[in-house]
Amino acid sequence: MRRRTRRAAPVALLGVAAMILSACSGGGSGDDPTGGDAPDTDAPVTISVGGKPTTENPEQLADFERRLDEFTADHPNITVEAEETQWEADTFQALLAGGTMPTVMQVPFTEIGALIERQQVADITDQIEGSEVLQHLNPTVMDVVTDDSDRIFGVPIAAYTMGLLYNRALFEQAGLDPDAPPQTWDEVRAAAQAIDEATDAQGFGTMTLDNTGGWILTTTSYAFGSTLQSDDGATATIDNPATTEVLEFYRSLRWEDDSMGSNFLLNYDDAVNAFASGQMGMFVQGADNYSNMVVNRGMDPQDFGVAPLPQTDDGLGTLGGGTISIVNPTATPEEIAAGLEWIEFRSFEQFTDEEVAVANAEAAAADGLAVGAPGLPVVNAELNDQYLAWIAPAINVPRENFELYLGTVEDIPLIPEPPVKAQELYASLDPVVQAVLTREDADIDQLLTDAQSTVQAALDAG
Amino acid sequence: MVALDDPPAVAHRSSPTRGRRRSPVTWLRRGGLTTLVFFLPLLLSFAYFSWWPILRSLVLSLQQTNFIVTEWVGLANFERVLADPLLMTAVWNTTYFTLLAVAIGFPVPILLAVLIAEMRRTRGFASVLAYLPVIIPPVVSVLLWKTFYRPDEAGLFNTILGWFGLGPLPWLNDPDLVIPAIVVQATWASFGTAVIIYLATLMTIRTELYEAAEIDGASILRRFWHVTLPQMRGILLIMLLLQLIGTFQVFTEPYIMTGGGPENRSMTLLLLIYRYAFVSGDYGRATALSLLLALALSLLSAIYLWATRRWSTS
């Protein structure tokens, strides 16, 4: 979760590469480090893995089971018990308490910081060093699962940056060019007004409930030039000029232009449904939402637009998000090693094995799933380009619509979430966003001052 | 719980000198073992699903746990709960909700039950109508009302207001309207049960009382005041207490409709407990607040029962 300088990443990678080389020089196979207390990777071991597709998705389930059989054939000593367990904020703790958390499961980026803080996730540093996975991972993405002491707590398997999602059809109706999305916040405001005047949809929107209001406010504050916490997580910096500016931006759109609709109690689903159904022109959201909008919620593929998050002159960058595979904190070293074998096989083999890549992509396309949706590569650019070339015939997503985003996704710096108690920080900002949108006389400075003292108290309490 | 020995009223009647001391043998002969065997499944299921969790939560409120490592922290969780600025907001919102819900939700079913009781032919049909909202699953009815309360012109209530040239009102988006709006929904969703109970009570009131009152020339209102209400007194007192306790634990409506917003104006105590536990993963603090709430409700009930003991019908 710590921000490392860009120079440190290659050095760290070199170090890891050297370690792997030295581990491999023992003459054994590449995935069998012969360290002193390394886990015995040939001993029989049983692991449970979450994320098995449900019976509602028979094709995905068949694909999963096919891959599982292949894995078992490749690793006769590892018994994998697959289950449908998915991350849910309100069931995860119960899984831990009841001892039923699978050995390997997936969690969103937004949660990993809190899990590391609460020690509810296994430290996989020692085992990952013997794995090929790490060599190929995008260092900016690895930062998310790395703590201050350079210990690693998960494997990012899918990533995205927060961007500006916009509805291309509404842009056309409002006389705007869908291939030239807004690149400044003034342009966003102008586009919102145009959409609001020319269509039945609201021009711009933002989520406000279940911590999403604070989450998006934080992301947008980065784009306006400030983080909300010091890098060491000791000091809250919520009452900063950039965040004030973001809220002033909201206020202008809400009270001067009236281009933000009339409902300001929106959770993630409310906002996503409003956007997918063409009731909302633009909002700040994860750029990986193509599948969610098109496959799950029936949006026309040609209507989905995504642009890089506009940056002011002081803009720092954007927030990243995605999915991380984690290992149960009570797992033995052998179970962790086996879990990593599974993660590598399930999520990364497609980047190194053309046959797997093509088979997976074709199966997904045949099932009507999105292939080639925009996101942030979790592997390095070289591997990712090679992968995209392999699966090119199966790509069914209009990538030409996302040229601006795809061309700049690697250039905008990725700023991590607030390092300490991020969810509590978001929770205390939800009411601030709600206040600005529901009360014309909301005192932004006072609201931020109050939120600042609340969050600082939470940080001080440790 | 059920007492296994003789009730005290009977015990007093048999004098201690003549009455045999109970021994295991007499207990067995009287079928004590059979009673116990029949009683055991109930006892065990209560113990496992109810009393044991209550005990666990007592312990949990004194601990800080991530379910991997657990440490004892004494009363720190309670201190943190009391220091949370959101606590007073939640207490106030919950109290306001309760008072409003009782002010609206208590008299409505009584009046409806009396009206339905007066019907001759359509009584059954009217009771079904009154009970219908209860049949709708709570989450469905809350979501239904969430769409009724849509803040734009297309919302059902705003459409109705529009016919009279009023509105549109922001409903759930308005910090001052949000709790009253939730109260109306909650009352609509739950009054049917109370109507049925009151109706059953009304059916047991002897008609001679009404006849006598009518002969004395009492009007409908006076008959209601002097005959109906006194006869229903016991059940009214119990229902009021149950409503107080029930509405104080309001959760589903704000959780689904508003998430506690806008600006925490619908943040209730149970919602706060939920957030401690399932958003922050802070189970110690969540159980501490739960216990404080349980304690407050027990106190409230005790005071209520003490204050109303002279009106009870026994």
PDB file of N, CA and C in Angstrom, chain A residues 77-127:
ATOM      1  N   ASN A  77      -0.211 -34.096  -6.777  1.00  0.00           N
ATOM      2  CA  ASN A  77      -0.160 -34.084  -5.307  1.00  0.00           C
ATOM      3  C   ASN A  77      -1.100 -33.054  -4.688  1.00  0.00           C
ATOM      4  N   ILE A  78      -1.703 -32.183  -5.519  1.00  0.00           N
ATOM      5  CA  ILE A  78      -2.576 -31.137  -4.981  1.00  0.00           C
ATOM      6  C   ILE A  78      -4.039 -31.501  -5.235  1.00  0.00           C
ATOM      7  N   THR A  79      -4.803 -31.611  -4.161  1.00  0.00           N
ATOM      8  CA  THR A  79      -6.245 -31.841  -4.297  1.00  0.00           C
ATOM      9  C   THR A  79      -6.943 -30.500  -4.145  1.00  0.00           C
ATOM     10  N   VAL A  80      -7.704 -30.111  -5.150  1.00  0.00           N
ATOM     11  CA  VAL A  80      -8.402 -28.823  -5.097  1.00  0.00           C
ATOM     12  C   VAL A  80      -9.889 -29.042  -4.862  1.00  0.00           C
ATOM     13  N   GLU A  81     -10.403 -28.437  -3.788  1.00  0.00           N
ATOM     14  CA  GLU A  81     -11.848 -28.478  -3.541  1.00  0.00           C
ATOM     15  C   GLU A  81     -12.404 -27.104  -3.906  1.00  0.00           C
ATOM     16  N   ALA A  82     -13.120 -27.050  -5.024  1.00  0.00           N
ATOM     17  CA  ALA A  82     -13.638 -25.755  -5.479  1.00  0.00           C
ATOM     18  C   ALA A  82     -14.975 -25.450  -4.806  1.00  0.00           C
ATOM     19  N   GLU A  83     -15.176 -24.189  -4.440  1.00  0.00           N
ATOM     20  CA  GLU A  83     -16.466 -23.773  -3.896  1.00  0.00           C
ATOM     21  C   GLU A  83     -16.846 -22.418  -4.489  1.00  0.00           C
ATOM     22  N   GLU A  84     -18.119 -22.057  -4.325  1.00  0.00           N
ATOM     23  CA  GLU A  84     -18.619 -20.855  -4.999  1.00  0.00           C
ATOM     24  C   GLU A  84     -18.388 -19.575  -4.198  1.00  0.00           C
ATOM     25  N   THR A  85     -17.681 -19.687  -3.073  1.00  0.00           N
ATOM     26  CA  THR A  85     -17.500 -18.536  -2.186  1.00  0.00           C
ATOM     27  C   THR A  85     -16.982 -17.297  -2.918  1.00  0.00           C
ATOM     28  N   GLN A  86     -17.695 -16.193  -2.721  1.00  0.00           N
ATOM     29  CA  GLN A  86     -17.291 -14.911  -3.291  1.00  0.00           C
ATOM     30  C   GLN A  86     -17.080 -13.922  -2.154  1.00  0.00           C
ATOM     31  N   TRP A  87     -16.326 -12.884  -2.426  1.00  0.00           N
ATOM     32  CA  TRP A  87     -16.165 -11.831  -1.422  1.00  0.00           C
ATOM     33  C   TRP A  87     -17.489 -11.094  -1.202  1.00  0.00           C
ATOM     34  N   GLU A  88     -17.915 -11.000   0.061  1.00  0.00           N
ATOM     35  CA  GLU A  88     -19.018 -10.124   0.445  1.00  0.00           C
ATOM     36  C   GLU A  88     -18.578  -9.476   1.744  1.00  0.00           C
ATOM     37  N   ALA A  89     -18.711  -8.162   1.825  1.00  0.00           N
ATOM     38  CA  ALA A  89     -18.230  -7.468   3.019  1.00  0.00           C
ATOM     39  C   ALA A  89     -18.837  -8.053   4.289  1.00  0.00           C
ATOM     40  N   ASP A  90     -20.117  -8.424   4.239  1.00  0.00           N
ATOM     41  CA  ASP A  90     -20.754  -8.845   5.483  1.00  0.00           C
ATOM     42  C   ASP A  90     -20.688 -10.345   5.741  1.00  0.00           C
ATOM     43  N   THR A  91     -20.076 -11.111   4.844  1.00  0.00           N
ATOM     44  CA  THR A  91     -19.943 -12.537   5.153  1.00  0.00           C
ATOM     45  C   THR A  91     -18.494 -12.943   5.361  1.00  0.00           C
ATOM     46  N   PHE A  92     -17.560 -12.094   4.928  1.00  0.00           N
ATOM     47  CA  PHE A  92     -16.156 -12.481   4.995  1.00  0.00           C
ATOM     48  C   PHE A  92     -15.703 -12.751   6.424  1.00  0.00           C
ATOM     49  N   GLN A  93     -16.104 -11.854   7.341  1.00  0.00           N
ATOM     50  CA  GLN A  93     -15.705 -12.027   8.741  1.00  0.00           C
ATOM     51  C   GLN A  93     -16.258 -13.341   9.291  1.00  0.00           C
ATOM     52  N   ALA A  94     -17.500 -13.660   8.880  1.00  0.00           N
ATOM     53  CA  ALA A  94     -18.109 -14.894   9.354  1.00  0.00           C
ATOM     54  C   ALA A  94     -17.361 -16.115   8.821  1.00  0.00           C
ATOM     55  N   LEU A  95     -16.886 -16.020   7.591  1.00  0.00           N
ATOM     56  CA  LEU A  95     -16.079 -17.110   7.019  1.00  0.00           C
ATOM     57  C   LEU A  95     -14.849 -17.355   7.885  1.00  0.00           C
ATOM     58  N   LEU A  96     -14.204 -16.242   8.267  1.00  0.00           N
ATOM     59  CA  LEU A  96     -13.003 -16.353   9.103  1.00  0.00           C
ATOM     60  C   LEU A  96     -13.346 -16.932  10.465  1.00  0.00           C
ATOM     61  N   ALA A  97     -14.414 -16.375  11.055  1.00  0.00           N
ATOM     62  CA  ALA A  97     -14.791 -16.787  12.413  1.00  0.00           C
ATOM     63  C   ALA A  97     -15.149 -18.258  12.441  1.00  0.00           C
ATOM     64  N   GLY A  98     -15.860 -18.695  11.412  1.00  0.00           N
ATOM     65  CA  GLY A  98     -16.301 -20.085  11.383  1.00  0.00           C
ATOM     66  C   GLY A  98     -15.241 -21.024  10.857  1.00  0.00           C
ATOM     67  N   GLY A  99     -14.105 -20.475  10.427  1.00  0.00           N
ATOM     68  CA  GLY A  99     -13.038 -21.315   9.908  1.00  0.00           C
ATOM     69  C   GLY A  99     -13.373 -21.925   8.560  1.00  0.00           C
ATOM     70  N   THR A 100     -14.280 -21.281   7.809  1.00  0.00           N
ATOM     71  CA  THR A 100     -14.678 -21.859   6.528  1.00  0.00           C
ATOM     72  C   THR A 100     -14.187 -21.041   5.335  1.00  0.00           C
ATOM     73  N   MET A 101     -13.287 -20.085   5.595  1.00  0.00           N
ATOM     74  CA  MET A 101     -12.741 -19.344   4.463  1.00  0.00           C
ATOM     75  C   MET A 101     -11.900 -20.294   3.621  1.00  0.00           C
ATOM     76  N   PRO A 102     -12.112 -20.285   2.280  1.00  0.00           N
ATOM     77  CA  PRO A 102     -11.297 -21.173   1.457  1.00  0.00           C
ATOM     78  C   PRO A 102      -9.815 -20.781   1.507  1.00  0.00           C
ATOM     79  N   THR A 103      -8.944 -21.713   1.139  1.00  0.00           N
ATOM     80  CA  THR A 103      -7.511 -21.422   1.149  1.00  0.00           C
ATOM     81  C   THR A 103      -7.211 -20.242   0.233  1.00  0.00           C
ATOM     82  N   VAL A 104      -7.870 -20.233  -0.939  1.00  0.00           N
ATOM     83  CA  VAL A 104      -7.654 -19.144  -1.891  1.00  0.00           C
ATOM     84  C   VAL A 104      -8.993 -18.523  -2.226  1.00  0.00           C
ATOM     85  N   MET A 105      -9.097 -17.184  -2.136  1.00  0.00           N
ATOM     86  CA  MET A 105     -10.301 -16.525  -2.621  1.00  0.00           C
ATOM     87  C   MET A 105      -9.945 -15.155  -3.165  1.00  0.00           C
ATOM     88  N   GLN A 106     -10.929 -14.499  -3.767  1.00  0.00           N
ATOM     89  CA  GLN A 106     -10.649 -13.221  -4.408  1.00  0.00           C
ATOM     90  C   GLN A 106     -11.318 -12.078  -3.661  1.00  0.00           C
ATOM     91  N   VAL A 107     -10.589 -10.979  -3.521  1.00  0.00           N
ATOM     92  CA  VAL A 107     -11.154  -9.792  -2.869  1.00  0.00           C
ATOM     93  C   VAL A 107     -10.863  -8.575  -3.755  1.00  0.00           C
ATOM     94  N   PRO A 108     -11.700  -7.524  -3.595  1.00  0.00           N
ATOM     95  CA  PRO A 108     -11.423  -6.315  -4.376  1.00  0.00           C
ATOM     96  C   PRO A 108     -10.248  -5.519  -3.806  1.00  0.00           C
ATOM     97  N   PHE A 109      -9.618  -4.710  -4.649  1.00  0.00           N
ATOM     98  CA  PHE A 109      -8.509  -3.836  -4.217  1.00  0.00           C
ATOM     99  C   PHE A 109      -8.880  -3.031  -2.992  1.00  0.00           C
ATOM    100  N   THR A 110     -10.129  -2.555  -2.938  1.00  0.00           N
ATOM    101  CA  THR A 110     -10.530  -1.646  -1.863  1.00  0.00           C
ATOM    102  C   THR A 110     -10.430  -2.287  -0.483  1.00  0.00           C
ATOM    103  N   GLU A 111     -10.382  -3.605  -0.422  1.00  0.00           N
ATOM    104  CA  GLU A 111     -10.420  -4.271   0.881  1.00  0.00           C
ATOM    105  C   GLU A 111      -9.055  -4.698   1.392  1.00  0.00           C
ATOM    106  N   ILE A 112      -8.086  -4.847   0.492  1.00  0.00           N
ATOM    107  CA  ILE A 112      -6.840  -5.511   0.883  1.00  0.00           C
ATOM    108  C   ILE A 112      -6.118  -4.751   1.999  1.00  0.00           C
ATOM    109  N   GLY A 113      -6.193  -3.404   1.961  1.00  0.00           N
ATOM    110  CA  GLY A 113      -5.508  -2.621   2.989  1.00  0.00           C
ATOM    111  C   GLY A 113      -6.017  -2.966   4.381  1.00  0.00           C
ATOM    112  N   ALA A 114      -7.348  -2.997   4.517  1.00  0.00           N
ATOM    113  CA  ALA A 114      -7.939  -3.309   5.817  1.00  0.00           C
ATOM    114  C   ALA A 114      -7.610  -4.738   6.230  1.00  0.00           C
ATOM    115  N   LEU A 115      -7.587  -5.653   5.279  1.00  0.00           N
ATOM    116  CA  LEU A 115      -7.275  -7.054   5.604  1.00  0.00           C
ATOM    117  C   LEU A 115      -5.840  -7.173   6.108  1.00  0.00           C
ATOM    118  N   ILE A 116      -4.919  -6.444   5.466  1.00  0.00           N
ATOM    119  CA  ILE A 116      -3.513  -6.471   5.917  1.00  0.00           C
ATOM    120  C   ILE A 116      -3.431  -5.883   7.327  1.00  0.00           C
ATOM    121  N   GLU A 117      -4.124  -4.747   7.525  1.00  0.00           N
ATOM    122  CA  GLU A 117      -4.126  -4.107   8.850  1.00  0.00           C
ATOM    123  C   GLU A 117      -4.629  -5.062   9.925  1.00  0.00           C
ATOM    124  N   ARG A 118      -5.700  -5.792   9.609  1.00  0.00           N
ATOM    125  CA  ARG A 118      -6.318  -6.671  10.602  1.00  0.00           C
ATOM    126  C   ARG A 118      -5.681  -8.053  10.620  1.00  0.00           C
ATOM    127  N   GLN A 119      -4.639  -8.246   9.828  1.00  0.00           N
ATOM    128  CA  GLN A 119      -3.922  -9.532   9.747  1.00  0.00           C
ATOM    129  C   GLN A 119      -4.869 -10.671   9.380  1.00  0.00           C
ATOM    130  N   GLN A 120      -5.775 -10.383   8.474  1.00  0.00           N
ATOM    131  CA  GLN A 120      -6.745 -11.411   8.083  1.00  0.00           C
ATOM    132  C   GLN A 120      -6.389 -12.023   6.736  1.00  0.00           C
ATOM    133  N   VAL A 121      -5.144 -11.927   6.362  1.00  0.00           N
ATOM    134  CA  VAL A 121      -4.707 -12.449   5.078  1.00  0.00           C
ATOM    135  C   VAL A 121      -3.274 -12.959   5.240  1.00  0.00           C
ATOM    136  N   ALA A 122      -2.954 -14.046   4.517  1.00  0.00           N
ATOM    137  CA  ALA A 122      -1.637 -14.665   4.700  1.00  0.00           C
ATOM    138  C   ALA A 122      -0.537 -13.844   4.039  1.00  0.00           C
ATOM    139  N   ASP A 123       0.622 -13.838   4.682  1.00  0.00           N
ATOM    140  CA  ASP A 123       1.828 -13.248   4.107  1.00  0.00           C
ATOM    141  C   ASP A 123       2.431 -14.294   3.168  1.00  0.00           C
ATOM    142  N   ILE A 124       2.460 -13.985   1.865  1.00  0.00           N
ATOM    143  CA  ILE A 124       2.893 -15.001   0.897  1.00  0.00           C
ATOM    144  C   ILE A 124       4.262 -14.684   0.310  1.00  0.00           C
ATOM    145  N   THR A 125       4.975 -13.739   0.954  1.00  0.00           N
ATOM    146  CA  THR A 125       6.250 -13.280   0.392  1.00  0.00           C
ATOM    147  C   THR A 125       7.215 -14.433   0.130  1.00  0.00           C
ATOM    148  N   ASP A 126       7.379 -15.297   1.134  1.00  0.00           N
ATOM    149  CA  ASP A 126       8.388 -16.356   1.001  1.00  0.00           C
ATOM    150  C   ASP A 126       8.031 -17.322  -0.123  1.00  0.00           C
ATOM    151  N   GLN A 127       6.748 -17.641  -0.247  1.00  0.00           N
ATOM    152  CA  GLN A 127       6.346 -18.622  -1.261  1.00  0.00           C
ATOM    153  C   GLN A 127       6.340 -18.017  -2.659  1.00  0.00           C
TER     154      GLN A 127
END
